[in-house]
Amino acid sequence: MNITGIIAEYNPFHKGHLYQIEQVKRNGADYVIIVMSGNFLQRGTPAILDKWTRTRMALSCGADLVIELPAVFATASAQHFARGGVSILDKLGCVDTISFGCESDDIGMIQTLSSYLSEEPENYKEKLQSYLRDGNSFPKAREIALAECLSAEAAVFASSPNNILALEYCIALQERNSSMSILPIKREGGGYHDTGLDKSVFASATAIRELLEKTIGNENTCNNSLLSTELKDHLPEAVYSILAEKENKYITQNDFSSLLHYKLLTEDNSSFEKYADVTEDLSDKIHKNLRHYSDYTAFCELLKSKELTYSRINRALTHILLNITKEMYGDIKANDYAGYARILGFRNEATPLLSEIGKNTTIPLISKLADAPKVLNEHSLQNLEHDIFCSHVYESIIATKTGNATKNEYQREIIRL
């Protein structure tokens, strides 16, 4: 049995994602496991669609099993995001290969760079710290240091958003001494941040999200018509059908503006430094600018600086909103990252896969939340309960937008197709 794992967000699932799964299966995979971010994502933003909808999209387009990447990993920087996802796949005990998209499928370059960054020679570390002290963001400081210590080609490779994650996956595999091999899939179509919709290439998730967000609150636009004319060519048929059901109820960052503002106000007299990604300077800056708060995205722009990227501030504010602290990251590292694997959905044909996981996994496989206290240790149970809290925060926004009752995680049933 050949099993391949993919770590993804699917925000939303598009033809580029379908292409990756198809390439993985052409490479010999019998089953494809997706470790997918829940309702909050790596750039510190909420998913435009809830995790259950995105699970259905993935299963409808070739995935066999979808496992949730907990919020503490899903909202983290590339390092913790990769280590969380890789630890889940590795601990399942039966995954042969991890596949990821990147700008180049040059395995030699990927392995050389990941080994170098894993070892971090002293000369490189000194230059990196020097450029950080000069006020550069971490990605920029790393790019300059790599250009001087390794090569300009290596620096360019390491600066691409997709390649950054690819390298972190490989570093995580090396740290774990994992037997999983890698299968890089060269990206086809729009770049990570591209916002254009060109019928000749795969549109990026960013471009699709921007068009979907334009429909929110536009009473003069028929959602189904908009999807038909502008998005249908860029979405797998099953995904298009699911999106057409949403009736403009997409979630945006500003939907959380009031919740974040309240959270910041309730801690107005204390430091925010205990939260992940919040420095002393950023904490002070939040306090000083809180009286100018208008909404989530505007506040991010207000706090942004040369040293602090928009994504870093996004993550920091999301960590405050979701009570994700620096201490939590210390704890998950001390406990070897993933302590369980929660199933969001699977295909009925994947029953042999579940049996194989059951025979080999070193962590509990959670399919029913009510059973979790029986199989999880205290640390893992605390992490799961925190993830349930994050889901309920997200669900409260859905309830507000739709007028429907909030859906409790304990009443959710895993998706089966």
Coordinates of C-alpha atoms in Angstrom, one line a residue:
M1 CA 0.0 0.0 0.0
N2 CA 1.5 3.3 -1.1
I3 CA 0.4 6.3 1.0
T4 CA 1.2 10.0 0.3
G5 CA 0.5 12.9 2.6
I6 CA -0.1 16.5 1.7
I7 CA -0.3 19.5 4.2
A8 CA -2.7 22.1 2.9
E9 CA -5.1 24.9 3.6
Y10 CA -7.5 24.7 0.6
N11 CA -8.8 28.2 1.0
P12 CA -10.6 27.3 -1.2
F13 CA -9.7 24.2 -3.2
H14 CA -9.0 24.9 -6.8
K15 CA -7.6 23.3 -10.0
G16 CA -4.0 23.7 -8.9
H17 CA -4.8 21.6 -5.8
L18 CA -6.6 19.0 -8.0
Y19 CA -3.5 18.9 -10.3
Q20 CA -1.3 18.1 -7.3
I21 CA -3.5 15.2 -6.1
E22 CA -3.7 13.8 -9.7
Q23 CA 0.2 14.0 -10.0
V24 CA 0.6 12.2 -6.6
K25 CA -1.7 9.4 -7.8
R26 CA 0.1 9.2 -11.1
N27 CA 3.3 8.8 -9.1
G28 CA 1.9 5.6 -7.6
A29 CA 0.0 6.6 -4.5
D30 CA -2.9 4.3 -3.6
Y31 CA -4.2 6.7 -1.0
V32 CA -3.8 10.4 -0.3
I33 CA -4.0 11.8 3.2
I34 CA -4.6 15.6 3.6
V35 CA -3.5 17.3 6.8
M36 CA -5.6 20.4 6.5
S37 CA -5.7 23.6 8.5
G38 CA -8.9 24.1 10.5
N39 CA -10.8 27.4 10.5
F40 CA -7.8 29.6 10.9
L41 CA -4.8 29.8 8.6
Q42 CA -1.0 30.3 8.4
R43 CA -1.1 34.0 7.5
G44 CA -3.2 34.7 10.6
T45 CA -6.5 34.9 8.8
P46 CA -9.7 33.0 9.1
A47 CA -10.6 30.5 6.3
I48 CA -13.1 31.9 3.9
L49 CA -15.0 28.7 4.3
D50 CA -15.3 26.4 7.3
K51 CA -13.2 23.3 7.6
W52 CA -16.1 21.0 7.0
T53 CA -16.9 22.6 3.7
R54 CA -13.3 22.5 2.7
T55 CA -13.1 18.9 3.7
R56 CA -16.0 18.0 1.5
M57 CA -14.2 19.8 -1.4
A58 CA -11.0 17.8 -0.9
L59 CA -12.8 14.5 -0.6
S60 CA -14.8 15.3 -3.7
C61 CA -11.6 15.9 -5.7
G62 CA -9.5 12.8 -4.9
A63 CA -8.4 13.0 -1.3
D64 CA -9.1 9.8 0.7
L65 CA -8.7 11.1 4.3
V66 CA -8.7 14.6 5.8
I67 CA -7.1 15.2 9.2
E68 CA -7.3 18.5 10.9
L69 CA -4.1 20.6 11.5
P70 CA -4.8 22.2 14.9
A71 CA -5.0 26.0 15.2
V72 CA -1.8 26.2 17.3
F73 CA 0.1 24.9 14.2
A74 CA -2.2 26.2 11.5
T75 CA -1.8 29.8 12.6
A76 CA 1.9 29.6 13.2
S77 CA 5.0 30.7 11.2
A78 CA 6.3 28.3 8.6
Q79 CA 8.5 26.5 11.1
H80 CA 5.8 25.4 13.5
F81 CA 3.2 25.0 10.7
A82 CA 5.5 22.5 9.0
R83 CA 6.6 20.7 12.1
G84 CA 3.0 20.2 13.2
G85 CA 1.9 18.8 9.9
V86 CA 4.9 16.6 9.4
S87 CA 4.6 15.2 12.9
I88 CA 1.1 14.1 12.3
L89 CA 1.9 12.3 9.0
D90 CA 5.1 10.8 10.5
K91 CA 3.3 9.5 13.6
L92 CA 0.6 7.8 11.6
G93 CA 3.3 5.3 10.9
C94 CA 2.4 4.3 7.4
V95 CA 2.9 7.3 5.2
D96 CA 5.5 6.7 2.5
T97 CA 5.8 10.1 0.9
I98 CA 5.1 13.7 1.7
S99 CA 4.2 15.9 -1.4
F100 CA 4.2 19.6 -1.6
G101 CA 4.0 22.3 -4.2
C102 CA 6.9 24.6 -4.9
E103 CA 8.3 26.8 -7.6
S104 CA 10.9 24.2 -8.6
D105 CA 10.9 20.4 -8.4
D106 CA 14.7 20.4 -8.2
I107 CA 15.1 17.9 -5.4
G108 CA 18.9 18.5 -5.2
M109 CA 18.4 22.2 -4.5
I110 CA 15.6 21.5 -1.9
Q111 CA 17.8 18.9 -0.1
T112 CA 20.9 21.1 -0.1
L113 CA 19.1 24.1 1.2
S114 CA 17.1 22.3 3.8
S115 CA 20.3 20.6 5.1
Y116 CA 22.1 23.9 5.2
L117 CA 19.3 25.7 7.1
S118 CA 18.9 22.7 9.4
E119 CA 22.6 22.9 10.4
E120 CA 22.8 26.7 10.4
P121 CA 26.6 27.2 10.1
E122 CA 28.0 29.8 12.4
N123 CA 28.9 32.2 9.6
Y124 CA 25.3 32.1 8.3
K125 CA 23.9 32.7 11.8
E126 CA 26.1 35.7 12.4
K127 CA 25.1 37.3 9.1
L128 CA 21.4 36.5 9.7
Q129 CA 21.5 38.1 13.2
S130 CA 23.3 41.1 11.8
Y131 CA 20.7 41.8 9.1
L132 CA 17.9 41.3 11.6
R133 CA 19.5 43.9 13.9
D134 CA 19.6 46.2 10.8
G135 CA 15.8 46.2 10.9
N136 CA 15.1 43.6 8.1
S137 CA 12.2 41.2 8.4
F138 CA 13.2 37.6 9.0
P139 CA 12.5 36.5 5.4
K140 CA 14.5 39.4 4.0
A141 CA 17.4 38.9 6.4
R142 CA 17.5 35.2 5.6
E143 CA 17.5 35.9 1.8
I144 CA 20.5 38.3 2.1
A145 CA 22.4 36.0 4.4
L146 CA 21.9 33.0 2.1
A147 CA 23.0 35.0 -0.9
E148 CA 26.3 35.8 0.8
C149 CA 26.9 32.4 2.4
L150 CA 25.6 30.0 -0.2
S151 CA 24.6 31.5 -3.6
A152 CA 22.2 34.0 -5.2
E153 CA 20.3 31.1 -6.7
A154 CA 19.7 29.6 -3.2
A155 CA 18.6 32.9 -1.8
V156 CA 16.0 33.4 -4.6
F157 CA 14.7 29.8 -4.1
A158 CA 14.4 30.3 -0.3
S159 CA 12.5 33.6 -0.7
S160 CA 9.4 32.2 -2.5
P161 CA 6.4 31.6 -0.2
N162 CA 5.8 28.1 -1.5
N163 CA 9.5 27.2 -1.4
I164 CA 9.8 28.5 2.2
L165 CA 7.2 25.9 3.3
A166 CA 8.8 23.2 1.2
L167 CA 12.2 23.8 2.9
E168 CA 10.5 23.7 6.3
Y169 CA 8.9 20.4 5.6
C170 CA 12.3 18.9 4.6
I171 CA 13.9 20.4 7.7
A172 CA 11.2 18.8 9.9
L173 CA 11.7 15.5 8.2
Q174 CA 15.4 15.6 8.9
E175 CA 14.8 16.6 12.6
R176 CA 12.5 13.6 13.0
N177 CA 14.8 11.3 11.1
S178 CA 11.7 10.4 9.2
S179 CA 11.6 7.6 6.6
M180 CA 9.1 9.6 4.5
S181 CA 10.4 10.5 1.1
I182 CA 9.6 13.8 -0.6
L183 CA 7.7 14.5 -3.9
P184 CA 7.8 18.1 -4.9
I185 CA 5.2 19.2 -7.5
K186 CA 6.2 22.2 -9.5
R187 CA 3.5 24.9 -9.3
E188 CA 1.6 25.5 -12.5
G189 CA -0.3 28.7 -13.1
G190 CA -0.8 31.8 -10.9
G191 CA 1.8 32.6 -8.2
Y192 CA 1.1 32.6 -4.5
H193 CA -0.1 36.2 -4.4
D194 CA -1.4 36.6 -8.0
T195 CA -4.8 38.2 -8.2
G196 CA -5.5 37.7 -11.9
L197 CA -7.9 35.2 -13.4
D198 CA -6.4 33.8 -16.7
K199 CA -8.2 30.9 -18.3
S200 CA -5.0 29.5 -19.6
V201 CA -3.4 28.9 -16.2
F202 CA -4.5 27.7 -12.7
A203 CA -5.8 30.7 -10.8
S204 CA -4.3 31.2 -7.3
A205 CA -6.4 30.8 -4.2
T206 CA -5.7 34.5 -3.6
A207 CA -7.4 35.5 -6.9
I208 CA -10.4 33.2 -6.2
R209 CA -10.8 34.6 -2.7
E210 CA -10.7 38.2 -3.8
L211 CA -13.5 37.6 -6.4
L212 CA -15.6 35.7 -3.8
E213 CA -15.2 38.5 -1.3
K214 CA -16.4 41.0 -3.8
T215 CA -19.8 39.3 -3.8
I216 CA -20.2 39.8 0.0
G217 CA -22.8 42.3 0.7
N218 CA -23.5 43.1 -2.9
E219 CA -27.2 42.9 -3.1
N220 CA -27.2 43.6 -6.9
T221 CA -25.1 40.6 -7.7
C222 CA -26.4 37.1 -8.2
N223 CA -23.9 34.8 -6.7
N224 CA -24.5 31.8 -9.0
S225 CA -24.2 34.0 -12.0
L226 CA -20.9 35.5 -10.8
L227 CA -19.5 32.0 -10.2
S228 CA -20.7 30.8 -13.6
T229 CA -19.1 33.7 -15.6
E230 CA -15.9 34.3 -13.7
L231 CA -14.9 31.3 -11.6
K232 CA -16.3 28.2 -13.1
D233 CA -13.3 27.7 -15.4
H234 CA -10.9 27.8 -12.5
L235 CA -12.7 25.4 -10.1
P236 CA -13.2 21.7 -10.2
E237 CA -16.9 21.0 -10.9
A238 CA -17.5 19.6 -7.4
V239 CA -16.0 22.7 -5.8
Y240 CA -18.0 25.0 -8.0
S241 CA -21.2 23.2 -6.9
I242 CA -20.3 23.6 -3.2
L243 CA -19.4 27.3 -3.5
A244 CA -22.7 27.9 -5.4
E245 CA -24.5 26.7 -2.2
K246 CA -22.9 29.2 0.1
E247 CA -25.1 32.2 -0.9
N248 CA -22.4 34.8 -0.3
K249 CA -21.8 33.6 3.3
Y250 CA -18.0 33.7 3.1
I251 CA -16.0 34.6 6.2
T252 CA -13.5 37.5 6.1
Q253 CA -11.0 38.8 8.6
N254 CA -13.1 41.9 9.4
D255 CA -16.0 39.7 10.5
F256 CA -13.8 39.2 13.7
S257 CA -13.2 42.9 14.2
S258 CA -15.5 43.3 17.2
L259 CA -14.3 40.1 18.9
L260 CA -10.7 41.2 18.5
H261 CA -11.4 44.7 19.7
Y262 CA -13.2 43.4 22.8
K263 CA -10.2 41.0 23.5
L264 CA -7.7 43.8 23.2
L265 CA -9.8 46.1 25.4
T266 CA -10.1 43.5 28.2
E267 CA -6.3 43.3 28.5
D268 CA -5.8 47.0 28.0
N269 CA -3.7 47.4 31.2
S270 CA -1.5 44.4 30.7
S271 CA 1.2 43.3 28.3
F272 CA 0.3 41.2 25.3
E273 CA 3.8 39.7 25.3
K274 CA 2.6 36.3 26.6
Y275 CA 1.0 35.7 23.2
A276 CA 2.8 34.0 20.4
D277 CA 4.5 36.3 17.9
V278 CA 4.0 39.4 20.1
T279 CA 7.2 41.2 21.0
E280 CA 7.5 43.9 23.6
D281 CA 7.6 46.6 20.9
L282 CA 4.5 45.2 19.3
S283 CA 2.7 45.0 22.6
D284 CA 3.5 48.7 23.3
K285 CA 2.4 49.6 19.8
I286 CA -1.0 47.8 20.2
H287 CA -1.6 49.7 23.5
K288 CA -0.7 53.1 22.0
N289 CA -2.8 52.7 18.9
L290 CA -5.8 50.9 20.4
R291 CA -7.8 54.2 20.6
H292 CA -7.5 54.4 16.8
Y293 CA -9.0 50.9 16.3
S294 CA -11.6 50.7 13.6
D295 CA -11.5 47.2 12.2
Y296 CA -9.2 44.2 12.0
T297 CA -7.4 44.9 8.7
A298 CA -7.1 48.6 9.3
F299 CA -5.5 47.9 12.7
C300 CA -3.0 45.5 11.0
E301 CA -2.1 48.3 8.6
L302 CA -1.7 50.7 11.4
L303 CA 0.8 48.4 13.2
K304 CA 2.8 47.4 10.2
S305 CA 6.4 48.6 9.9
K306 CA 9.6 47.7 8.1
E307 CA 10.5 45.2 10.9
L308 CA 7.0 43.8 11.2
T309 CA 5.3 42.4 8.1
Y310 CA 1.5 42.4 7.7
S311 CA 1.4 38.6 7.9
R312 CA 3.4 38.7 11.2
I313 CA 1.0 41.2 12.7
N314 CA -2.0 39.2 11.4
R315 CA -0.6 36.1 13.2
A316 CA 0.1 38.0 16.4
L317 CA -3.4 39.5 16.6
T318 CA -5.0 36.1 15.8
H319 CA -3.0 34.5 18.5
I320 CA -4.3 37.1 21.0
L321 CA -7.9 36.5 19.8
L322 CA -7.5 32.7 20.1
N323 CA -5.4 32.7 23.3
I324 CA -2.4 31.1 21.7
T325 CA 0.6 31.8 23.9
K326 CA 4.4 31.4 23.7
E327 CA 4.1 28.9 26.5
M328 CA 1.9 26.7 24.3
Y329 CA 4.6 26.5 21.6
G330 CA 7.1 25.5 24.3
D331 CA 4.8 22.8 25.5
I332 CA 4.0 21.3 22.1
K333 CA 7.7 21.2 21.2
A334 CA 8.5 19.6 24.5
N335 CA 5.8 17.0 23.8
D336 CA 7.0 16.3 20.2
Y337 CA 4.3 18.4 18.5
A338 CA 1.2 16.3 17.5
G339 CA -0.4 14.2 20.2
Y340 CA -3.4 13.1 18.2
A341 CA -4.9 13.1 14.7
R342 CA -8.5 14.2 14.4
I343 CA -10.4 12.9 11.4
L344 CA -12.6 15.5 9.6
G345 CA -13.7 13.2 6.8
F346 CA -12.8 10.2 4.5
R347 CA -14.0 8.4 1.5
N348 CA -15.8 5.1 2.1
E349 CA -13.3 3.4 -0.3
A350 CA -10.5 4.4 2.1
T351 CA -11.5 1.8 4.8
P352 CA -8.3 -0.2 4.1
L353 CA -6.3 3.0 4.7
L354 CA -7.9 3.5 8.1
S355 CA -7.1 -0.1 9.0
E356 CA -3.5 0.4 8.0
I357 CA -3.3 3.6 10.2
G358 CA -4.9 1.8 13.1
K359 CA -2.2 -0.9 13.0
N360 CA 0.8 1.5 12.8
T361 CA -0.1 4.9 14.4
T362 CA 1.7 6.0 17.5
I363 CA -0.9 8.7 18.3
P364 CA -4.7 8.3 18.9
L365 CA -6.9 8.7 15.9
I366 CA -9.9 10.8 16.9
S367 CA -13.2 10.3 15.0
K368 CA -15.6 11.1 17.8
L369 CA -14.8 13.9 20.3
A370 CA -16.7 12.3 23.1
D371 CA -14.1 9.5 23.1
A372 CA -11.1 11.8 23.3
P373 CA -10.8 11.9 27.1
K374 CA -10.5 8.1 27.1
V375 CA -7.5 7.9 24.8
L376 CA -5.6 11.3 25.2
N377 CA -3.1 12.3 27.9
E378 CA -3.7 15.5 29.8
H379 CA -1.5 17.6 27.5
S380 CA -3.1 16.4 24.2
L381 CA -6.6 16.8 25.7
Q382 CA -5.8 20.4 26.6
N383 CA -4.7 21.0 23.0
L384 CA -7.8 19.4 21.6
E385 CA -10.0 21.5 23.9
H386 CA -8.3 24.6 22.8
D387 CA -8.9 23.7 19.2
I388 CA -12.6 23.1 19.9
F389 CA -12.6 26.6 21.5
C390 CA -11.1 28.1 18.2
S391 CA -13.8 26.3 16.2
H392 CA -16.5 27.7 18.4
V393 CA -15.1 31.3 17.9
Y394 CA -15.3 30.8 14.2
E395 CA -18.7 29.2 14.3
S396 CA -20.0 32.2 16.3
I397 CA -19.2 34.4 13.3
I398 CA -21.0 32.0 10.9
A399 CA -24.0 32.1 13.1
T400 CA -24.0 35.9 13.1
K401 CA -23.8 36.1 9.3
T402 CA -26.3 33.4 8.5
G403 CA -28.8 33.9 11.4
N404 CA -28.6 30.2 12.1
A405 CA -27.8 28.6 15.5
T406 CA -24.1 28.0 16.3
K407 CA -23.0 24.5 15.5
N408 CA -21.3 22.8 18.4
E409 CA -18.1 20.7 17.6
Y410 CA -19.3 17.9 19.8
Q411 CA -22.4 17.5 17.6
R412 CA -20.5 17.4 14.4
E413 CA -20.2 14.1 12.4
I414 CA -17.2 13.4 10.3
I415 CA -17.9 13.7 6.5
R416 CA -18.1 10.5 4.6
L417 CA -18.3 10.3 0.8

